[in-house]
Short mmCIF file of the N, C-alpha and C atoms (twelve columns), coordinates in Angstrom:
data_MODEL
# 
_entry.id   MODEL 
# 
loop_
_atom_site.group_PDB 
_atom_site.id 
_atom_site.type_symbol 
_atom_site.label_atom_id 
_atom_site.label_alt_id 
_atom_site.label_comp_id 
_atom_site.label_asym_id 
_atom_site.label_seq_id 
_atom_site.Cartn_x 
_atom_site.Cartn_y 
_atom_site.Cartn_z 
_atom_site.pdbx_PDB_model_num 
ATOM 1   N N  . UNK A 1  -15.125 5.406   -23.711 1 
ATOM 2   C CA . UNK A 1  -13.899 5.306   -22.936 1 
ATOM 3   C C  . UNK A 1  -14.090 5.875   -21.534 1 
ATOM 4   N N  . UNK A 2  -14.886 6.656   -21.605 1 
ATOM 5   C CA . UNK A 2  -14.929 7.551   -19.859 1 
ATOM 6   C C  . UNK A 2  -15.850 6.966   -19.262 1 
ATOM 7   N N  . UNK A 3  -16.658 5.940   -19.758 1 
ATOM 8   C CA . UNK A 3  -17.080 4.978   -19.203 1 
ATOM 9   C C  . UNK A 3  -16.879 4.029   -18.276 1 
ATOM 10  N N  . UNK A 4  -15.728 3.304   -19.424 1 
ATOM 11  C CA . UNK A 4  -14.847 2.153   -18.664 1 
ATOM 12  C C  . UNK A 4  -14.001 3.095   -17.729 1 
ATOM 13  N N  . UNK A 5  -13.597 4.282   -17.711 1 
ATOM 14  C CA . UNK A 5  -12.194 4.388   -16.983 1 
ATOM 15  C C  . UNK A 5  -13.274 4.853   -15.435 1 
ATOM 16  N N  . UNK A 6  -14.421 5.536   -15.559 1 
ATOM 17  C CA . UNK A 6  -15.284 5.668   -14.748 1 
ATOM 18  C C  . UNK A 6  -15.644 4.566   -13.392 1 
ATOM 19  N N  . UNK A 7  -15.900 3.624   -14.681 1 
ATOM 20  C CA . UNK A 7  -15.986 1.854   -13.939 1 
ATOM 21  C C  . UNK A 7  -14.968 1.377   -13.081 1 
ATOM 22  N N  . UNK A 8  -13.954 1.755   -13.835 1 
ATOM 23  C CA . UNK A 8  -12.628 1.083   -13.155 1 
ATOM 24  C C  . UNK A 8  -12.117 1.768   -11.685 1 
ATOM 25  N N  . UNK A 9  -11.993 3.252   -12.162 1 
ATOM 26  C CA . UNK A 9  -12.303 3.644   -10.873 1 
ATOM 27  C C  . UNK A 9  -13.235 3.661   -9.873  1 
ATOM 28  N N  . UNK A 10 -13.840 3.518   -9.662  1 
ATOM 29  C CA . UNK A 10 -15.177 2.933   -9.032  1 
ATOM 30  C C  . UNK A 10 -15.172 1.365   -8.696  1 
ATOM 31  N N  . UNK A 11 -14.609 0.540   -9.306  1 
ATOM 32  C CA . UNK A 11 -14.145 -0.666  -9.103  1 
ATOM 33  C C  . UNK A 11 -12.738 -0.545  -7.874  1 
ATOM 34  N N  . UNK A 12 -12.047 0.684   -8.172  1 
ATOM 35  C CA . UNK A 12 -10.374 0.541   -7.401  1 
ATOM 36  C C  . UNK A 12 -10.810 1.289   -5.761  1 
ATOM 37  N N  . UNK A 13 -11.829 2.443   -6.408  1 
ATOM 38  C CA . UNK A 13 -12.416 2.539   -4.742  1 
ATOM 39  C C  . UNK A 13 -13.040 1.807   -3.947  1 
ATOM 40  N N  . UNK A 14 -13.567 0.852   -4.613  1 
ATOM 41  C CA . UNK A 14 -14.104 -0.270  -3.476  1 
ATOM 42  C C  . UNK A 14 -12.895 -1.322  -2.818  1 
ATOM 43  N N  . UNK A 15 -12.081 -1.372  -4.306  1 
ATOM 44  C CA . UNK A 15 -11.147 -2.816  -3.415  1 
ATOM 45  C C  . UNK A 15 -9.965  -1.850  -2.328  1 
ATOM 46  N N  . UNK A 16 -9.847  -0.636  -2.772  1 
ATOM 47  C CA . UNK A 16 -8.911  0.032   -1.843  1 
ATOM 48  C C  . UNK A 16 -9.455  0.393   -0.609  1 
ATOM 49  N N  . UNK A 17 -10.293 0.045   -0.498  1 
ATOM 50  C CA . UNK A 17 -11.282 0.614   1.093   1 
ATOM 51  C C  . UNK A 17 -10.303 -1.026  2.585   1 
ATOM 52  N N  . UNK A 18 -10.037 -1.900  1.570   1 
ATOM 53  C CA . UNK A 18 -9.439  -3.022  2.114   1 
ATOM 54  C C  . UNK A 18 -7.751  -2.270  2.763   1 
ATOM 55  N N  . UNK A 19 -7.489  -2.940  3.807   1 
ATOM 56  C CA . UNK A 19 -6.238  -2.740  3.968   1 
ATOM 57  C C  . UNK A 19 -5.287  -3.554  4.043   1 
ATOM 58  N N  . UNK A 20 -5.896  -4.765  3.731   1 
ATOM 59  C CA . UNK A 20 -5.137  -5.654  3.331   1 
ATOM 60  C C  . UNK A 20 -4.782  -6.214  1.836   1 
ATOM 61  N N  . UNK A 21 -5.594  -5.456  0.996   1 
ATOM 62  C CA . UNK A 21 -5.231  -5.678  -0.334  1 
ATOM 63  C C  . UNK A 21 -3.630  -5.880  -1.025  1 
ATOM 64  N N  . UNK A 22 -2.991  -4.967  -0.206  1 
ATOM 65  C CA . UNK A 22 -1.022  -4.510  -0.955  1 
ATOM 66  C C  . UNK A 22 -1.205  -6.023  -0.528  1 
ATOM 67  N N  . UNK A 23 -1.632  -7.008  0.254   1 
ATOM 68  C CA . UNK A 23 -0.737  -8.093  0.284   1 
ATOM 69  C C  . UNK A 23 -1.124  -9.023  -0.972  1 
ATOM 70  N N  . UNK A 24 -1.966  -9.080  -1.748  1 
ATOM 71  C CA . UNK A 24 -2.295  -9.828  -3.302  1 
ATOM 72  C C  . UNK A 24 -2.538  -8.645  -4.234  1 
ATOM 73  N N  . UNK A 25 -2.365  -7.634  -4.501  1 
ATOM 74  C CA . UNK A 25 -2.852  -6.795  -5.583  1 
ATOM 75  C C  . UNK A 25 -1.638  -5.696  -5.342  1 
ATOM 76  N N  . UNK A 26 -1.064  -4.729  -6.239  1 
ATOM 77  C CA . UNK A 26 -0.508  -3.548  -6.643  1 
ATOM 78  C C  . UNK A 26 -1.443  -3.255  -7.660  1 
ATOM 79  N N  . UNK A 27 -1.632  -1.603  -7.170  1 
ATOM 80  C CA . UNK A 27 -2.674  -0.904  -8.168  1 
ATOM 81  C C  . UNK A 27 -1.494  0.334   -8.897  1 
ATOM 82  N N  . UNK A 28 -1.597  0.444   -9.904  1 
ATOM 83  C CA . UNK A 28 -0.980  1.644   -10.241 1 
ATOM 84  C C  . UNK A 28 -2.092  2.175   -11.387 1 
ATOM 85  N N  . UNK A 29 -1.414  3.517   -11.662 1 
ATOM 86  C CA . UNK A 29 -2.199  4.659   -12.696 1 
ATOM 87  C C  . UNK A 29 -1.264  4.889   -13.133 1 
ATOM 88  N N  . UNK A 30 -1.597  4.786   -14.940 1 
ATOM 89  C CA . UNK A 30 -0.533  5.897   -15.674 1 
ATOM 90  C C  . UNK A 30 -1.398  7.093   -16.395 1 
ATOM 91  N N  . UNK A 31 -0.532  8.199   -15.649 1 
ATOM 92  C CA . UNK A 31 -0.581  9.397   -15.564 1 
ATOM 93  C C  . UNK A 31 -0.135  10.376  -16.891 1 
ATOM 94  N N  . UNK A 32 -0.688  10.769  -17.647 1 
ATOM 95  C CA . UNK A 32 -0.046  12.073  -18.368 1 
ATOM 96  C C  . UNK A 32 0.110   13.314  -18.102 1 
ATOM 97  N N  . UNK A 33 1.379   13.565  -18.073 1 
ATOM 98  C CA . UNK A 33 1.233   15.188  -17.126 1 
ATOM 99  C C  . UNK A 33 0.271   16.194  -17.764 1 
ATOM 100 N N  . UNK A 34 -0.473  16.944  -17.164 1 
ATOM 101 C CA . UNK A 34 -1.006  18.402  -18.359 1 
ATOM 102 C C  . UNK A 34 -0.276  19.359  -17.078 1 
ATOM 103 N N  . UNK A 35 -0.937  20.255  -16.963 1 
ATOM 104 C CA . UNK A 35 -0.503  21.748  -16.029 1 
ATOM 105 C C  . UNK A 35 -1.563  21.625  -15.166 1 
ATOM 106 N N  . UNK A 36 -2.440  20.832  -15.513 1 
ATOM 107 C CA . UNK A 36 -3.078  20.638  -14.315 1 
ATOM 108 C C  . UNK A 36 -3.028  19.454  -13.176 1 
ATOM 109 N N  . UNK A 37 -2.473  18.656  -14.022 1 
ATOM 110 C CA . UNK A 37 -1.520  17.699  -13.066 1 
ATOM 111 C C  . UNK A 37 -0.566  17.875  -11.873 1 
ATOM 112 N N  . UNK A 38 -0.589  17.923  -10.178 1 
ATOM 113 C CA . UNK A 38 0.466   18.143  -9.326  1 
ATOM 114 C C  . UNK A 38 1.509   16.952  -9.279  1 
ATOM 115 N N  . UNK A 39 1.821   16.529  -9.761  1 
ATOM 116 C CA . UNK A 39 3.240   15.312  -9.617  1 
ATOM 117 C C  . UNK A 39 4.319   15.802  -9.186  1 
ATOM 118 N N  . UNK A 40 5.191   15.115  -9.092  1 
ATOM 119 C CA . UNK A 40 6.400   15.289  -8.844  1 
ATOM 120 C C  . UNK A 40 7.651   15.404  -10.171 1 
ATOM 121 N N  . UNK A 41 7.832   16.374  -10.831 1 
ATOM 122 C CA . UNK A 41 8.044   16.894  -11.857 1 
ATOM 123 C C  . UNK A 41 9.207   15.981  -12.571 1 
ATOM 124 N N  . UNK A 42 10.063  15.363  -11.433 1 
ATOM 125 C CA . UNK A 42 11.513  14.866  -11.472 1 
ATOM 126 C C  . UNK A 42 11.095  12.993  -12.026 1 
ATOM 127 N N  . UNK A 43 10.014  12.676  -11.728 1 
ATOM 128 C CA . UNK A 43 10.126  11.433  -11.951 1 
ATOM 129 C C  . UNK A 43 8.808   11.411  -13.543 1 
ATOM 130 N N  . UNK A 44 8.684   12.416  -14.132 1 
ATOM 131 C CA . UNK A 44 7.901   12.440  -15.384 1 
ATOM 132 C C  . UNK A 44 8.701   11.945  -16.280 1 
ATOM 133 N N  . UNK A 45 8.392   11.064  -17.209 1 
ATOM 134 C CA . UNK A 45 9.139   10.489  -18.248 1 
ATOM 135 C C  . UNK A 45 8.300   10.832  -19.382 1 
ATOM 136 N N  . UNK A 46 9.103   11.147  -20.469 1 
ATOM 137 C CA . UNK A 46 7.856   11.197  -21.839 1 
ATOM 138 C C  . UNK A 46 6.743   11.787  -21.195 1 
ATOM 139 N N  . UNK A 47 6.602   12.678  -20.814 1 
ATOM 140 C CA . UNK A 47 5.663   13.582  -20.420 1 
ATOM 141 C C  . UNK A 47 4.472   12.288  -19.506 1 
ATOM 142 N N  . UNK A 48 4.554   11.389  -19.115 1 
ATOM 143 C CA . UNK A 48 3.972   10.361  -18.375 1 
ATOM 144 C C  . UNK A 48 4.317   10.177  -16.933 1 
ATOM 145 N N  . UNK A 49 3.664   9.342   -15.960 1 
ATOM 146 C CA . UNK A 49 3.946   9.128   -14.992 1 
ATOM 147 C C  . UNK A 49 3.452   7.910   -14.593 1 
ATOM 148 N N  . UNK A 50 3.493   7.004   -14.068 1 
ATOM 149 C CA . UNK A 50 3.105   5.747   -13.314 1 
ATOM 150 C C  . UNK A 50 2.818   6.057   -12.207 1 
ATOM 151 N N  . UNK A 51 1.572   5.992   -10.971 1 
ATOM 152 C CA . UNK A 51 1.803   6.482   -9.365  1 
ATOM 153 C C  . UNK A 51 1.165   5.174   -8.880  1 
ATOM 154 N N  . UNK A 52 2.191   4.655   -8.347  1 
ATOM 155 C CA . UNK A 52 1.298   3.008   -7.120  1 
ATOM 156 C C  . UNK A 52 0.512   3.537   -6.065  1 
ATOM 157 N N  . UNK A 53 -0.480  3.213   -6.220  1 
ATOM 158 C CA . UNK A 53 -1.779  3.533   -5.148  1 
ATOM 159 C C  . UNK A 53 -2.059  2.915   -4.307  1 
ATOM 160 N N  . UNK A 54 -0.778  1.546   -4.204  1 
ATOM 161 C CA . UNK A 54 -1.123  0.542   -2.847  1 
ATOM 162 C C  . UNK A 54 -1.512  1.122   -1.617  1 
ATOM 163 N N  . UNK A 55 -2.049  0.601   -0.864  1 
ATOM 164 C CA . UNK A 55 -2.538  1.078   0.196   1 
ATOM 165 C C  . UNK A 55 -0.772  1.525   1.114   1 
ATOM 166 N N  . UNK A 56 -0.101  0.982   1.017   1 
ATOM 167 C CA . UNK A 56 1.070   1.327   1.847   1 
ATOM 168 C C  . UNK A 56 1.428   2.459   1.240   1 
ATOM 169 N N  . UNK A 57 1.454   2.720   -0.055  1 
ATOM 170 C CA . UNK A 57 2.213   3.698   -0.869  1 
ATOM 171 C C  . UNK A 57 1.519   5.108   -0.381  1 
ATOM 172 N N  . UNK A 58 0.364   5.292   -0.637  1 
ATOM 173 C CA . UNK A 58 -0.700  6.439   -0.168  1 
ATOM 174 C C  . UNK A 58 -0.997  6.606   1.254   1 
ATOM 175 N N  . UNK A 59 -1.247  8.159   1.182   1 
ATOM 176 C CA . UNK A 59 -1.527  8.342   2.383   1 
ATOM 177 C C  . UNK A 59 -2.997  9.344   2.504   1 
ATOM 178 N N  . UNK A 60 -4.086  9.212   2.586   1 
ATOM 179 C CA . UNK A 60 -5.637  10.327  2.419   1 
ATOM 180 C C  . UNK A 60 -5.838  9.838   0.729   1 
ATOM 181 N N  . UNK A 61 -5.735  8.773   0.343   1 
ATOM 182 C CA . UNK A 61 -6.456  8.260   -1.030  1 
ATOM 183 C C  . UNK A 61 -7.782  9.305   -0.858  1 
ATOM 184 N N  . UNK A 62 -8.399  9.687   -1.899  1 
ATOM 185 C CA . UNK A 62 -9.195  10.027  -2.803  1 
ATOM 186 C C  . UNK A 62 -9.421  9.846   -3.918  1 
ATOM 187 N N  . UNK A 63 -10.670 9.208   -4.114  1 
ATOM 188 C CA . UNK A 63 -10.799 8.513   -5.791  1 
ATOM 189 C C  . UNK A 63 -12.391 9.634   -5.737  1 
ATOM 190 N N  . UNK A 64 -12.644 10.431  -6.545  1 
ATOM 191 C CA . UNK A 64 -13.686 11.377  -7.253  1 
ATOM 192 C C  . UNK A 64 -13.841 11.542  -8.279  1 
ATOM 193 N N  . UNK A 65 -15.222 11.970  -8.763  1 
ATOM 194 C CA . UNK A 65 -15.387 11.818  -9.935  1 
ATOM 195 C C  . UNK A 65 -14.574 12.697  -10.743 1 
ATOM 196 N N  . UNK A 66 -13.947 14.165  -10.234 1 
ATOM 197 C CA . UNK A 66 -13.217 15.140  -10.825 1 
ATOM 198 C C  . UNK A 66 -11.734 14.424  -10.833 1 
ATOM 199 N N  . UNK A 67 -10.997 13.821  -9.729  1 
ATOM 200 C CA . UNK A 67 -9.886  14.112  -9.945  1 
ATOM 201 C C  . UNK A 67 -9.442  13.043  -8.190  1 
ATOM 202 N N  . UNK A 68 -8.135  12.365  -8.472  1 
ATOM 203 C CA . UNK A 68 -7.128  11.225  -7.729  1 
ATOM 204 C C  . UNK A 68 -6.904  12.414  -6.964  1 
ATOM 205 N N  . UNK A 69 -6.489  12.091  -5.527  1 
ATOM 206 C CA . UNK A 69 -5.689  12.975  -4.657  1 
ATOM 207 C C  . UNK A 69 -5.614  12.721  -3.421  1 
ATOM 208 N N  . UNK A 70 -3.572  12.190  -3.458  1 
ATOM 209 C CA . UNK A 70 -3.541  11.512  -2.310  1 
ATOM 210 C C  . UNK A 70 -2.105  12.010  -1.725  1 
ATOM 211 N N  . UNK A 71 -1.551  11.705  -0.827  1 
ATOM 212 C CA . UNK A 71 -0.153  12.311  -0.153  1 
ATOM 213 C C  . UNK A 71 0.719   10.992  -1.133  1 
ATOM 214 N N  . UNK A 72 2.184   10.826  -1.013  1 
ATOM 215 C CA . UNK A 72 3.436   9.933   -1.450  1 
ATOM 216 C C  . UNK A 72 4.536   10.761  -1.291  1 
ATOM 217 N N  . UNK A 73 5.387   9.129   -1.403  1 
ATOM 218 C CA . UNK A 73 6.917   9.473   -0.424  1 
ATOM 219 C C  . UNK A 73 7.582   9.549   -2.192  1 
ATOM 220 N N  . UNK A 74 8.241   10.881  -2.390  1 
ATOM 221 C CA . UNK A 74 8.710   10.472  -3.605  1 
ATOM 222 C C  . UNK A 74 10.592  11.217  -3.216  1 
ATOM 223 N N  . UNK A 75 11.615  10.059  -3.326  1 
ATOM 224 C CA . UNK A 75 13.006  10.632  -2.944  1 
ATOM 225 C C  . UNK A 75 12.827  11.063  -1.023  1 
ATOM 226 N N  . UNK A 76 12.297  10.175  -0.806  1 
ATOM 227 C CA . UNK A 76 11.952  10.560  1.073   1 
ATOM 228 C C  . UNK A 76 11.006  11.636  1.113   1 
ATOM 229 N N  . UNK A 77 10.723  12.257  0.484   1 
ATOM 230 C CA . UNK A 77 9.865   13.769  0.915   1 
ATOM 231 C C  . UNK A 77 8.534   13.382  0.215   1 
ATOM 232 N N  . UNK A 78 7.327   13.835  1.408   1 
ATOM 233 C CA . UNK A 78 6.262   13.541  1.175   1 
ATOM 234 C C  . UNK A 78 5.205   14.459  0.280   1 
ATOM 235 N N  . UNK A 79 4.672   14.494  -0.713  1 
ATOM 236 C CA . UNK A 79 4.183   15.287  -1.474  1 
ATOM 237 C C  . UNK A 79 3.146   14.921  -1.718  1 
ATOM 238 N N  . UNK A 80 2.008   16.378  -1.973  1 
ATOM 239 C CA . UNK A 80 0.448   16.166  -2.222  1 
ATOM 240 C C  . UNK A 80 0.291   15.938  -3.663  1 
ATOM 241 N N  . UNK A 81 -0.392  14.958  -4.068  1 
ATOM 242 C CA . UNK A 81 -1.151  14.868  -5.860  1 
ATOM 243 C C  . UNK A 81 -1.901  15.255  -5.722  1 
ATOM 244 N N  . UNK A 82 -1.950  15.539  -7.343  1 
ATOM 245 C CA . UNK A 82 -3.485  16.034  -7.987  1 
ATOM 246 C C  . UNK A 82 -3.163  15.513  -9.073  1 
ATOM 247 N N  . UNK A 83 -4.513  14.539  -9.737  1 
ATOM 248 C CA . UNK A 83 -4.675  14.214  -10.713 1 
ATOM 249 C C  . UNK A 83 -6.401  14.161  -11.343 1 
ATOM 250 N N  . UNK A 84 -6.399  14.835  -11.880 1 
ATOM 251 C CA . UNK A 84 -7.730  15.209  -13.050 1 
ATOM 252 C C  . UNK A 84 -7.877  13.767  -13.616 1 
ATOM 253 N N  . UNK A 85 -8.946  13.973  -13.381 1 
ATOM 254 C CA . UNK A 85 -9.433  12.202  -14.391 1 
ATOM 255 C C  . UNK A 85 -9.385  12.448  -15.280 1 
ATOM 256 N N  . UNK A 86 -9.513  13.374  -16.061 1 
ATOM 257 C CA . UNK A 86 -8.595  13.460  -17.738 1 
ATOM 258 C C  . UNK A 86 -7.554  13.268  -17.894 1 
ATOM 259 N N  . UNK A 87 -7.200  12.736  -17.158 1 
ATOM 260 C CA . UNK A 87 -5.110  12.502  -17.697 1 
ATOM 261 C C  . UNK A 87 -4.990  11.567  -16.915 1 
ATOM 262 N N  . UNK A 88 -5.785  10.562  -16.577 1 
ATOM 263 C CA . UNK A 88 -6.175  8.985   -16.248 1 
ATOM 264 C C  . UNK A 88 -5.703  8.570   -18.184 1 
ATOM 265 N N  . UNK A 89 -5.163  7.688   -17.726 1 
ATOM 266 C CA . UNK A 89 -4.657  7.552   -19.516 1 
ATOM 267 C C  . UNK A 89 -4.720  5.186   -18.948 1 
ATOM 268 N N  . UNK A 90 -4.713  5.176   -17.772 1 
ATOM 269 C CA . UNK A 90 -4.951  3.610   -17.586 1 
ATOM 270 C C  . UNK A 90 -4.558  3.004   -16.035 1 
ATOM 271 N N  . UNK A 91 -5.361  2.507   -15.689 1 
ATOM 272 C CA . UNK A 91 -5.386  1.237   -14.138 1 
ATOM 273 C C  . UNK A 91 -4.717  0.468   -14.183 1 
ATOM 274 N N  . UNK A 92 -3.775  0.079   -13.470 1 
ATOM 275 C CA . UNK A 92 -3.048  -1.529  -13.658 1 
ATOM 276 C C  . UNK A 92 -3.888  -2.070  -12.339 1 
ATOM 277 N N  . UNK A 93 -3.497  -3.436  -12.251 1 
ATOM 278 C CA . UNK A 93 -4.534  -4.470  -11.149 1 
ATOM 279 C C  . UNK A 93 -3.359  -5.604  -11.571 1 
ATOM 280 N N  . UNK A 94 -2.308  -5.591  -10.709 1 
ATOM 281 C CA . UNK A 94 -1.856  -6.819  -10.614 1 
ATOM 282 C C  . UNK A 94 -1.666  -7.642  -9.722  1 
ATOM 283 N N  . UNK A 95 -1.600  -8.779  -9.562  1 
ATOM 284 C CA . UNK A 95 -1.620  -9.558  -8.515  1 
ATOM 285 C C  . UNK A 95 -0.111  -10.098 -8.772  1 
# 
């Protein structure tokens, strides 16, 4: 499994290097909170989270092998993530 999710990320850092991607693709991650997770506490559901990584949505993307970490507008106010690639729980890629 940390394989594929390895791959995939590594697959989402290349197509996100594009800045024109948001116009055929939305990328999202679903997120499971732990305590080591920084989210935005208010929009956790079932202890989960969804975060769109479109290029419009983010702001300083970082995709690493440890851990996601990027700025978002969540309720107007802009807030820093942190997400541990252990609580990578799945990639969406939709067109």
């Amino acid at each position: 499994m940390q394989d594929i999710k390895i791959g995939a990320i590594n697959l989402l850092t290349f197509t996100v290097s594009f800045s024109n991607i948001e116009q055929w693709l939305k990328i999202t991650l679903l997120v499971v909170v732990n305590v080591q997770t920084k989210v935005p506490r208010a929009f956790v559901k079932d202890g989960e989270i969804v975060l769109n990584l479109s290029y419009s949505a983010t702001k300083d993307l970082r995709i690493e092998n440890d851990a996601v970490t990027f700025s978002a507008r969540f309720g107007g106010a802009s807030q820093n993530l942190y997400v541990p690639m252990d609580a990578v729980r799945g990639l969406s890629l939709i067109h």
